[in-house]
């Protein structure tokens, strides 16, 4: 009986692998070339995938047989929730940014005394974390500057119109994908040739279950983390507590990326301490306690209950896949990084690394 492992890499299999790599490279080049056109569609696909449970909930709530009404209600729910958040918290965010900007201006003009050693830190913060600039963006002044300034008002206005149309197109994509989600999922499977469909569907089913568990489970954990950090930052008196808590929650979707927010948190603590209302190190220490407590609750209480083993990808593999696919395809690559990586690893584990005798023999005969 021939050795299965020894006969796995046949000439025919190697040639198909080479052709597949060439086709994959051409697809990457094509996607990069069409990235501006494809990005709204890929973003819409990802958002529609995340919102699918909400559509199912609205469908049960309205007892609707179709998907049009539940899909429209889901988009309305998200729009109303986002609008309420902006309406409630935007005035306080603009006010706190203005307060931090006043502190920086007083220090820069000499109204507030500051040790010479801290001059470099102030210049760095003033250059990269200017609250006045952020405040103008949130209050709409930045948009007016873009329209009124520049060498060509027509060119700038045209870019703004294109951006608005791109966002509108994304919303339209999301609505139609939500409405036809089951049909799209079934039609996607028909793309695979019939000869390989059974193998592909077996791998795809496992990856789909794991991805559903990961994204929706991690989304729930990130939402809990967002609440913890918003409440914690508010309790310790950190300016811009709500935006920083929301930012931490969003970055929580990527392993360990939430700690990047320590840099802007430290900058905010430093600027706030210059106003004399708080000391820098005690304020930063309180914020670090918020990180420690929130992270401990999320990692040791919420994540084990919600996620379990989830997708089985090591955090280092997740970061590497995001980096590699992001470098190849930009934002589109980061959107598809985890599904594609999980698909490749599952296929490799099932049919190449440790194939069962039946599957290996079948693969050799193809």
mmCIF file of C-alpha atoms in Angstrom:
data_model
loop_
_atom_site.group_PDB
_atom_site.id
_atom_site.type_symbol
_atom_site.label_atom_id
_atom_site.label_comp_id
_atom_site.label_asym_id
_atom_site.label_seq_id
_atom_site.Cartn_x
_atom_site.Cartn_y
_atom_site.Cartn_z
ATOM 1 C CA UNK A 1 0.000 0.000 0.000
ATOM 2 C CA UNK A 2 1.585 3.324 -1.042
ATOM 3 C CA UNK A 3 2.460 5.873 1.589
ATOM 4 C CA UNK A 4 -0.257 8.547 1.546
ATOM 5 C CA UNK A 5 2.006 11.312 2.811
ATOM 6 C CA UNK A 6 4.738 10.456 0.315
ATOM 7 C CA UNK A 7 2.344 10.606 -2.660
ATOM 8 C CA UNK A 8 0.404 13.676 -1.546
ATOM 9 C CA UNK A 9 2.496 16.236 -3.442
ATOM 10 C CA UNK A 10 2.045 14.943 -6.982
ATOM 11 C CA UNK A 11 3.007 16.890 -10.127
ATOM 12 C CA UNK A 12 -0.638 17.569 -10.877
ATOM 13 C CA UNK A 13 -1.244 18.908 -7.347
ATOM 14 C CA UNK A 14 1.866 21.118 -7.479
ATOM 15 C CA UNK A 15 0.802 22.594 -10.844
ATOM 16 C CA UNK A 16 -2.669 23.337 -9.507
ATOM 17 C CA UNK A 17 -1.086 24.988 -6.477
ATOM 18 C CA UNK A 18 1.113 27.182 -8.693
ATOM 19 C CA UNK A 19 -1.863 28.154 -10.863
ATOM 20 C CA UNK A 20 -3.885 28.913 -7.745
ATOM 21 C CA UNK A 21 -1.102 31.149 -6.382
ATOM 22 C CA UNK A 22 -0.913 33.023 -9.713
ATOM 23 C CA UNK A 23 -4.690 33.512 -9.778
ATOM 24 C CA UNK A 24 -4.594 34.662 -6.151
ATOM 25 C CA UNK A 25 -1.864 37.188 -6.931
ATOM 26 C CA UNK A 26 -3.847 38.550 -9.880
ATOM 27 C CA UNK A 27 -6.926 38.865 -7.658
ATOM 28 C CA UNK A 28 -4.934 40.817 -5.085
ATOM 29 C CA UNK A 29 -3.670 43.203 -7.771
ATOM 30 C CA UNK A 30 -7.198 43.598 -9.159
ATOM 31 C CA UNK A 31 -8.716 44.265 -5.716
ATOM 32 C CA UNK A 32 -6.024 46.845 -4.931
ATOM 33 C CA UNK A 33 -6.728 48.562 -8.260
ATOM 34 C CA UNK A 34 -10.479 48.616 -7.588
ATOM 35 C CA UNK A 35 -10.205 49.243 -3.839
ATOM 36 C CA UNK A 36 -11.999 52.614 -3.929
ATOM 37 C CA UNK A 37 -14.967 51.017 -5.694
ATOM 38 C CA UNK A 38 -15.017 47.784 -3.689
ATOM 39 C CA UNK A 39 -14.475 49.278 -0.222
ATOM 40 C CA UNK A 40 -18.118 50.414 0.307
ATOM 41 C CA UNK A 41 -19.326 46.948 -0.697
ATOM 42 C CA UNK A 42 -16.938 45.100 1.637
ATOM 43 C CA UNK A 43 -17.772 47.448 4.510
ATOM 44 C CA UNK A 44 -21.470 46.880 3.819
ATOM 45 C CA UNK A 45 -20.969 43.105 3.812
ATOM 46 C CA UNK A 46 -19.206 43.217 7.163
ATOM 47 C CA UNK A 47 -21.811 45.524 8.741
ATOM 48 C CA UNK A 48 -24.672 43.418 7.364
ATOM 49 C CA UNK A 49 -23.040 40.290 8.771
ATOM 50 C CA UNK A 50 -22.740 41.902 12.212
ATOM 51 C CA UNK A 51 -26.328 43.209 12.119
ATOM 52 C CA UNK A 52 -27.840 39.874 11.065
ATOM 53 C CA UNK A 53 -28.937 38.891 14.625
ATOM 54 C CA UNK A 54 -30.708 42.266 14.969
ATOM 55 C CA UNK A 55 -32.616 41.597 11.741
ATOM 56 C CA UNK A 56 -33.673 38.184 13.026
ATOM 57 C CA UNK A 57 -34.791 39.776 16.301
ATOM 58 C CA UNK A 58 -36.868 42.412 14.482
ATOM 59 C CA UNK A 59 -38.296 39.728 12.259
ATOM 60 C CA UNK A 60 -39.519 37.767 15.284
ATOM 61 C CA UNK A 61 -40.720 40.976 16.927
ATOM 62 C CA UNK A 62 -42.793 42.074 13.935
ATOM 63 C CA UNK A 63 -43.746 38.493 12.985
ATOM 64 C CA UNK A 64 -42.845 39.348 9.428
ATOM 65 C CA UNK A 65 -42.348 36.609 6.835
ATOM 66 C CA UNK A 66 -40.226 38.818 4.616
ATOM 67 C CA UNK A 67 -36.996 40.633 5.422
ATOM 68 C CA UNK A 68 -37.666 44.113 4.049
ATOM 69 C CA UNK A 69 -39.412 45.561 7.108
ATOM 70 C CA UNK A 70 -37.003 43.980 9.664
ATOM 71 C CA UNK A 71 -33.990 45.206 7.666
ATOM 72 C CA UNK A 72 -35.324 48.771 7.492
ATOM 73 C CA UNK A 73 -36.158 48.684 11.224
ATOM 74 C CA UNK A 74 -32.637 47.489 12.023
ATOM 75 C CA UNK A 75 -31.053 50.413 10.163
ATOM 76 C CA UNK A 76 -33.480 52.803 11.862
ATOM 77 C CA UNK A 77 -32.592 51.355 15.277
ATOM 78 C CA UNK A 78 -28.876 51.815 14.653
ATOM 79 C CA UNK A 79 -29.382 55.346 13.292
ATOM 80 C CA UNK A 80 -31.547 56.421 16.233
ATOM 81 C CA UNK A 81 -29.125 54.928 18.777
ATOM 82 C CA UNK A 82 -26.109 56.640 17.176
ATOM 83 C CA UNK A 83 -27.987 59.945 16.915
ATOM 84 C CA UNK A 84 -28.959 59.800 20.595
ATOM 85 C CA UNK A 85 -25.361 59.139 21.621
ATOM 86 C CA UNK A 86 -24.139 62.092 19.540
ATOM 87 C CA UNK A 87 -26.941 64.368 20.787
ATOM 88 C CA UNK A 88 -26.336 63.526 24.447
ATOM 89 C CA UNK A 89 -22.543 63.505 24.588
ATOM 90 C CA UNK A 90 -21.337 65.801 21.775
ATOM 91 C CA UNK A 91 -21.903 69.093 23.677
ATOM 92 C CA UNK A 92 -19.897 67.886 26.688
ATOM 93 C CA UNK A 93 -17.138 66.554 24.411
ATOM 94 C CA UNK A 94 -16.860 69.910 22.607
ATOM 95 C CA UNK A 95 -16.855 71.718 25.973
ATOM 96 C CA UNK A 96 -14.092 69.517 27.413
ATOM 97 C CA UNK A 97 -12.008 69.884 24.263
ATOM 98 C CA UNK A 98 -12.375 73.635 24.556
ATOM 99 C CA UNK A 99 -11.297 73.489 28.210
ATOM 100 C CA UNK A 100 -8.165 71.502 27.318
ATOM 101 C CA UNK A 101 -7.461 73.932 24.483
ATOM 102 C CA UNK A 102 -7.689 76.865 26.901
ATOM 103 C CA UNK A 103 -5.182 75.194 29.210
ATOM 104 C CA UNK A 104 -2.733 74.664 26.354
ATOM 105 C CA UNK A 105 -3.111 78.261 25.191
ATOM 106 C CA UNK A 106 -2.529 79.601 28.709
ATOM 107 C CA UNK A 107 0.607 77.493 29.060
ATOM 108 C CA UNK A 108 1.897 78.473 25.622
ATOM 109 C CA UNK A 109 1.271 82.189 26.245
ATOM 110 C CA UNK A 110 2.956 82.116 29.652
ATOM 111 C CA UNK A 111 -0.162 82.702 31.760
ATOM 112 C CA UNK A 112 0.495 79.414 33.500
ATOM 113 C CA UNK A 113 3.975 78.642 34.823
ATOM 114 C CA UNK A 114 5.540 75.413 33.648
ATOM 115 C CA UNK A 115 8.938 73.787 34.311
ATOM 116 C CA UNK A 116 11.286 74.044 31.293
ATOM 117 C CA UNK A 117 11.657 70.275 31.223
ATOM 118 C CA UNK A 118 8.024 69.892 30.147
ATOM 119 C CA UNK A 119 8.299 72.253 27.172
ATOM 120 C CA UNK A 120 9.079 69.421 24.749
ATOM 121 C CA UNK A 121 6.067 67.441 25.970
ATOM 122 C CA UNK A 122 3.789 70.452 25.506
ATOM 123 C CA UNK A 123 5.057 71.055 21.974
ATOM 124 C CA UNK A 124 4.496 67.403 21.093
ATOM 125 C CA UNK A 125 0.934 67.394 22.466
ATOM 126 C CA UNK A 126 0.151 70.732 20.863
ATOM 127 C CA UNK A 127 1.288 69.402 17.516
ATOM 128 C CA UNK A 128 -0.366 65.974 17.477
ATOM 129 C CA UNK A 129 -3.234 66.236 19.989
ATOM 130 C CA UNK A 130 -4.466 69.792 19.493
ATOM 131 C CA UNK A 131 -7.917 69.947 21.160
ATOM 132 C CA UNK A 132 -8.868 73.071 19.176
ATOM 133 C CA UNK A 133 -8.433 71.162 15.930
ATOM 134 C CA UNK A 134 -10.542 68.246 17.206
ATOM 135 C CA UNK A 135 -13.161 70.655 18.538
ATOM 136 C CA UNK A 136 -13.415 72.410 15.170
ATOM 137 C CA UNK A 137 -13.866 69.055 13.422
ATOM 138 C CA UNK A 138 -16.705 68.040 15.760
ATOM 139 C CA UNK A 139 -18.423 71.431 15.618
ATOM 140 C CA UNK A 140 -18.345 71.646 11.802
ATOM 141 C CA UNK A 141 -15.795 74.468 11.485
ATOM 142 C CA UNK A 142 -13.298 72.157 9.826
ATOM 143 C CA UNK A 143 -15.780 71.403 7.049
ATOM 144 C CA UNK A 144 -16.257 75.120 6.392
ATOM 145 C CA UNK A 145 -12.477 75.590 6.242
ATOM 146 C CA UNK A 146 -12.179 72.836 3.668
ATOM 147 C CA UNK A 147 -14.914 74.352 1.525
ATOM 148 C CA UNK A 148 -13.742 77.976 1.767
ATOM 149 C CA UNK A 149 -9.996 77.357 1.620
ATOM 150 C CA UNK A 150 -7.685 75.573 -0.751
ATOM 151 C CA UNK A 151 -6.609 76.298 -4.276
ATOM 152 C CA UNK A 152 -9.784 75.014 -5.891
ATOM 153 C CA UNK A 153 -13.144 75.182 -4.186
ATOM 154 C CA UNK A 154 -14.707 73.095 -6.962
ATOM 155 C CA UNK A 155 -12.209 70.283 -6.463
ATOM 156 C CA UNK A 156 -12.691 70.251 -2.700
ATOM 157 C CA UNK A 157 -16.475 70.315 -3.030
ATOM 158 C CA UNK A 158 -16.343 67.494 -5.562
ATOM 159 C CA UNK A 159 -14.331 65.360 -3.133
ATOM 160 C CA UNK A 160 -16.862 66.037 -0.373
ATOM 161 C CA UNK A 161 -19.737 65.056 -2.670
ATOM 162 C CA UNK A 162 -17.949 61.836 -3.610
ATOM 163 C CA UNK A 163 -17.404 60.983 0.066
ATOM 164 C CA UNK A 164 -21.083 61.590 0.829
ATOM 165 C CA UNK A 165 -22.150 59.458 -2.135
ATOM 166 C CA UNK A 166 -19.787 56.715 -1.004
ATOM 167 C CA UNK A 167 -21.396 56.628 2.446
ATOM 168 C CA UNK A 168 -24.889 56.667 0.934
ATOM 169 C CA UNK A 169 -23.899 53.828 -1.380
ATOM 170 C CA UNK A 170 -22.633 51.861 1.612
ATOM 171 C CA UNK A 171 -25.978 52.302 3.395
ATOM 172 C CA UNK A 172 -27.826 51.139 0.273
ATOM 173 C CA UNK A 173 -25.526 48.120 0.038
ATOM 174 C CA UNK A 174 -26.181 47.277 3.693
ATOM 175 C CA UNK A 175 -29.957 47.430 3.215
ATOM 176 C CA UNK A 176 -30.022 45.200 0.145
ATOM 177 C CA UNK A 177 -27.539 42.714 1.621
ATOM 178 C CA UNK A 178 -29.641 42.464 4.803
ATOM 179 C CA UNK A 179 -32.772 41.868 2.736
ATOM 180 C CA UNK A 180 -31.201 39.161 0.533
ATOM 181 C CA UNK A 181 -28.771 37.724 3.104
ATOM 182 C CA UNK A 182 -30.012 34.071 2.951
ATOM 183 C CA UNK A 183 -30.040 34.095 -0.871
ATOM 184 C CA UNK A 184 -26.560 35.640 -0.996
ATOM 185 C CA UNK A 185 -25.218 33.032 1.438
ATOM 186 C CA UNK A 186 -26.678 30.191 -0.628
ATOM 187 C CA UNK A 187 -25.484 31.677 -3.898
ATOM 188 C CA UNK A 188 -21.961 32.125 -2.558
ATOM 189 C CA UNK A 189 -21.658 28.359 -2.133
ATOM 190 C CA UNK A 190 -22.527 27.810 -5.808
ATOM 191 C CA UNK A 191 -19.397 29.691 -6.872
ATOM 192 C CA UNK A 192 -17.265 26.701 -5.843
ATOM 193 C CA UNK A 193 -17.012 24.018 -8.566
ATOM 194 C CA UNK A 194 -19.194 20.987 -7.879
ATOM 195 C CA UNK A 195 -16.154 18.699 -7.698
ATOM 196 C CA UNK A 196 -14.770 20.512 -4.652
ATOM 197 C CA UNK A 197 -18.042 21.755 -3.162
ATOM 198 C CA UNK A 198 -18.372 19.028 -0.544
ATOM 199 C CA UNK A 199 -14.890 19.609 0.835
ATOM 200 C CA UNK A 200 -15.260 23.372 0.710
ATOM 201 C CA UNK A 201 -18.660 23.390 2.413
ATOM 202 C CA UNK A 202 -17.314 21.191 5.198
ATOM 203 C CA UNK A 203 -14.457 23.612 5.861
ATOM 204 C CA UNK A 204 -16.627 26.682 5.328
ATOM 205 C CA UNK A 205 -19.246 25.440 7.781
ATOM 206 C CA UNK A 206 -16.661 25.033 10.533
ATOM 207 C CA UNK A 207 -15.111 28.431 9.825
ATOM 208 C CA UNK A 208 -18.530 30.087 9.639
ATOM 209 C CA UNK A 209 -19.544 28.734 13.038
ATOM 210 C CA UNK A 210 -16.274 29.869 14.597
ATOM 211 C CA UNK A 211 -16.449 33.302 12.962
ATOM 212 C CA UNK A 212 -20.044 33.786 14.094
ATOM 213 C CA UNK A 213 -18.958 32.887 17.607
ATOM 214 C CA UNK A 214 -15.891 35.107 17.487
ATOM 215 C CA UNK A 215 -17.285 38.300 15.942
ATOM 216 C CA UNK A 216 -20.565 38.352 17.792
ATOM 217 C CA UNK A 217 -19.054 37.103 21.033
ATOM 218 C CA UNK A 218 -16.142 39.504 20.824
ATOM 219 C CA UNK A 219 -18.575 42.268 19.942
ATOM 220 C CA UNK A 220 -20.520 41.570 23.133
ATOM 221 C CA UNK A 221 -17.317 41.568 25.192
ATOM 222 C CA UNK A 222 -16.198 44.818 23.519
ATOM 223 C CA UNK A 223 -19.572 46.404 24.312
ATOM 224 C CA UNK A 224 -19.223 45.439 27.964
ATOM 225 C CA UNK A 225 -15.669 46.798 28.000
ATOM 226 C CA UNK A 226 -16.912 50.045 26.443
ATOM 227 C CA UNK A 227 -19.432 50.498 29.262
ATOM 228 C CA UNK A 228 -16.849 49.657 31.955
ATOM 229 C CA UNK A 229 -14.281 52.099 30.590
ATOM 230 C CA UNK A 230 -16.799 54.914 30.064
ATOM 231 C CA UNK A 231 -18.074 54.538 33.632
ATOM 232 C CA UNK A 232 -14.568 54.116 35.063
ATOM 233 C CA UNK A 233 -13.089 57.134 33.259
ATOM 234 C CA UNK A 234 -16.106 59.210 34.340
ATOM 235 C CA UNK A 235 -15.697 58.163 37.975
ATOM 236 C CA UNK A 236 -12.009 59.151 38.100
ATOM 237 C CA UNK A 237 -12.832 62.499 36.453
ATOM 238 C CA UNK A 238 -10.934 62.066 33.175
ATOM 239 C CA UNK A 239 -11.914 64.660 30.561
ATOM 240 C CA UNK A 240 -13.326 63.139 27.370
ATOM 241 C CA UNK A 241 -14.238 60.010 29.361
ATOM 242 C CA UNK A 242 -17.022 58.912 26.985
ATOM 243 C CA UNK A 243 -15.045 59.217 23.696
ATOM 244 C CA UNK A 244 -12.049 57.441 25.239
ATOM 245 C CA UNK A 245 -14.274 54.651 26.596
ATOM 246 C CA UNK A 246 -15.898 54.201 23.187
ATOM 247 C CA UNK A 247 -12.472 54.143 21.519
ATOM 248 C CA UNK A 248 -11.249 51.464 23.936
ATOM 249 C CA UNK A 249 -14.355 49.385 23.225
ATOM 250 C CA UNK A 250 -13.858 49.606 19.456
ATOM 251 C CA UNK A 251 -10.174 48.666 19.687
ATOM 252 C CA UNK A 252 -11.106 45.782 21.993
ATOM 253 C CA UNK A 253 -12.177 43.868 18.877
ATOM 254 C CA UNK A 254 -8.460 43.468 18.063
ATOM 255 C CA UNK A 255 -6.418 41.648 20.740
ATOM 256 C CA UNK A 256 -4.327 43.995 22.916
ATOM 257 C CA UNK A 257 -5.040 47.039 20.733
ATOM 258 C CA UNK A 258 -7.002 48.662 23.557
ATOM 259 C CA UNK A 259 -3.724 49.452 25.308
ATOM 260 C CA UNK A 260 -2.826 51.867 22.506
ATOM 261 C CA UNK A 261 -5.296 54.263 24.106
ATOM 262 C CA UNK A 262 -2.935 54.661 27.064
ATOM 263 C CA UNK A 263 -1.038 57.231 24.982
ATOM 264 C CA UNK A 264 -3.955 59.655 24.431
ATOM 265 C CA UNK A 265 -5.197 58.998 27.999
ATOM 266 C CA UNK A 266 -1.777 59.985 29.361
ATOM 267 C CA UNK A 267 -1.776 63.079 27.108
ATOM 268 C CA UNK A 268 -5.220 64.114 28.389
ATOM 269 C CA UNK A 269 -4.112 63.577 31.996
ATOM 270 C CA UNK A 270 -1.013 65.693 31.403
ATOM 271 C CA UNK A 271 -2.921 68.579 29.797
ATOM 272 C CA UNK A 272 -5.568 68.468 32.533
ATOM 273 C CA UNK A 273 -2.888 68.520 35.232
ATOM 274 C CA UNK A 274 -1.451 71.744 33.779
ATOM 275 C CA UNK A 275 -4.690 73.491 34.676
ATOM 276 C CA UNK A 276 -4.083 72.828 38.372
ATOM 277 C CA UNK A 277 -7.280 70.790 38.851
ATOM 278 C CA UNK A 278 -5.416 67.499 39.317
ATOM 279 C CA UNK A 279 -1.917 66.055 39.612
ATOM 280 C CA UNK A 280 -0.603 64.175 36.601
ATOM 281 C CA UNK A 281 0.667 60.972 38.236
ATOM 282 C CA UNK A 282 -2.333 60.423 40.571
ATOM 283 C CA UNK A 283 -4.744 61.014 37.667
ATOM 284 C CA UNK A 284 -2.816 58.651 35.402
ATOM 285 C CA UNK A 285 -2.666 56.103 38.226
ATOM 286 C CA UNK A 286 -6.458 56.207 38.615
ATOM 287 C CA UNK A 287 -6.844 55.651 34.875
ATOM 288 C CA UNK A 288 -4.467 52.677 35.061
ATOM 289 C CA UNK A 289 -6.650 51.237 37.828
ATOM 290 C CA UNK A 290 -9.633 51.592 35.471
ATOM 291 C CA UNK A 291 -7.688 49.636 32.848
ATOM 292 C CA UNK A 292 -6.704 46.940 35.348
ATOM 293 C CA UNK A 293 -10.187 46.479 36.822
ATOM 294 C CA UNK A 294 -12.044 46.597 33.509
ATOM 295 C CA UNK A 295 -9.536 44.310 31.829
ATOM 296 C CA UNK A 296 -9.698 41.838 34.709
ATOM 297 C CA UNK A 297 -13.493 41.695 34.643
ATOM 298 C CA UNK A 298 -13.592 41.300 30.856
ATOM 299 C CA UNK A 299 -10.768 38.738 30.615
ATOM 300 C CA UNK A 300 -11.563 36.523 33.594
ATOM 301 C CA UNK A 301 -15.345 36.826 33.977
ATOM 302 C CA UNK A 302 -17.029 37.858 30.725
ATOM 303 C CA UNK A 303 -14.761 36.468 27.991
ATOM 304 C CA UNK A 304 -14.649 32.832 29.258
ATOM 305 C CA UNK A 305 -18.446 32.731 29.493
ATOM 306 C CA UNK A 306 -19.140 34.408 26.161
ATOM 307 C CA UNK A 307 -16.275 33.258 23.952
ATOM 308 C CA UNK A 308 -15.177 29.853 25.218
ATOM 309 C CA UNK A 309 -12.610 28.579 22.737
ATOM 310 C CA UNK A 310 -14.218 30.572 19.935
ATOM 311 C CA UNK A 311 -12.178 30.583 16.743
ATOM 312 C CA UNK A 312 -9.047 28.890 18.044
ATOM 313 C CA UNK A 313 -6.723 31.517 16.551
ATOM 314 C CA UNK A 314 -3.840 32.692 18.672
ATOM 315 C CA UNK A 315 -3.864 36.479 19.296
ATOM 316 C CA UNK A 316 -0.437 36.679 17.640
ATOM 317 C CA UNK A 317 -1.875 34.984 14.528
ATOM 318 C CA UNK A 318 -4.789 37.432 14.528
ATOM 319 C CA UNK A 319 -2.435 40.429 14.686
ATOM 320 C CA UNK A 320 -0.202 38.931 11.989
ATOM 321 C CA UNK A 321 -3.141 38.248 9.687
ATOM 322 C CA UNK A 322 -4.437 41.792 10.124
ATOM 323 C CA UNK A 323 -0.983 43.185 9.350
ATOM 324 C CA UNK A 324 -0.369 40.982 6.295
ATOM 325 C CA UNK A 325 -3.793 41.315 4.689
ATOM 326 C CA UNK A 326 -3.936 44.997 5.600
ATOM 327 C CA UNK A 327 -0.619 45.559 3.827
ATOM 328 C CA UNK A 328 -1.814 43.640 0.760
ATOM 329 C CA UNK A 329 -5.328 45.038 0.396
ATOM 330 C CA UNK A 330 -5.610 47.995 2.776
ATOM 331 C CA UNK A 331 -8.887 48.328 4.683
ATOM 332 C CA UNK A 332 -10.471 45.602 2.560
ATOM 333 C CA UNK A 333 -7.686 43.254 3.636
ATOM 334 C CA UNK A 334 -8.284 44.008 7.305
ATOM 335 C CA UNK A 335 -12.006 43.257 6.853
ATOM 336 C CA UNK A 336 -11.400 39.845 5.273
ATOM 337 C CA UNK A 337 -8.231 39.001 7.239
ATOM 338 C CA UNK A 338 -9.748 36.803 9.936
ATOM 339 C CA UNK A 339 -12.198 34.832 7.724
ATOM 340 C CA UNK A 340 -9.577 34.138 5.064
ATOM 341 C CA UNK A 341 -6.897 33.203 7.622
ATOM 342 C CA UNK A 342 -9.292 30.911 9.474
ATOM 343 C CA UNK A 343 -10.330 29.315 6.164
ATOM 344 C CA UNK A 344 -6.726 28.660 5.130
ATOM 345 C CA UNK A 345 -5.723 27.264 8.532
ATOM 346 C CA UNK A 346 -8.802 25.032 8.777
ATOM 347 C CA UNK A 347 -8.215 23.648 5.280
ATOM 348 C CA UNK A 348 -4.536 23.071 5.989
ATOM 349 C CA UNK A 349 -5.291 21.288 9.259
ATOM 350 C CA UNK A 350 -7.981 19.065 7.759
ATOM 351 C CA UNK A 351 -6.535 18.073 4.395
ATOM 352 C CA UNK A 352 -2.796 18.754 4.430
ATOM 353 C CA UNK A 353 -1.286 18.692 7.916
ATOM 354 C CA UNK A 354 -3.263 15.841 9.476
ATOM 355 C CA UNK A 355 -5.569 14.312 6.861
ATOM 356 C CA UNK A 356 -7.443 11.155 7.729
ATOM 357 C CA UNK A 357 -6.642 8.124 5.515
ATOM 358 C CA UNK A 358 -10.001 8.343 3.745
ATOM 359 C CA UNK A 359 -9.732 12.025 2.991
ATOM 360 C CA UNK A 360 -6.060 11.805 2.050
ATOM 361 C CA UNK A 361 -6.689 8.935 -0.302
ATOM 362 C CA UNK A 362 -9.609 10.761 -1.882
ATOM 363 C CA UNK A 363 -7.478 13.892 -2.311
ATOM 364 C CA UNK A 364 -4.715 11.853 -4.006
ATOM 365 C CA UNK A 365 -7.110 10.322 -6.500
ATOM 366 C CA UNK A 366 -8.524 13.689 -7.623
#
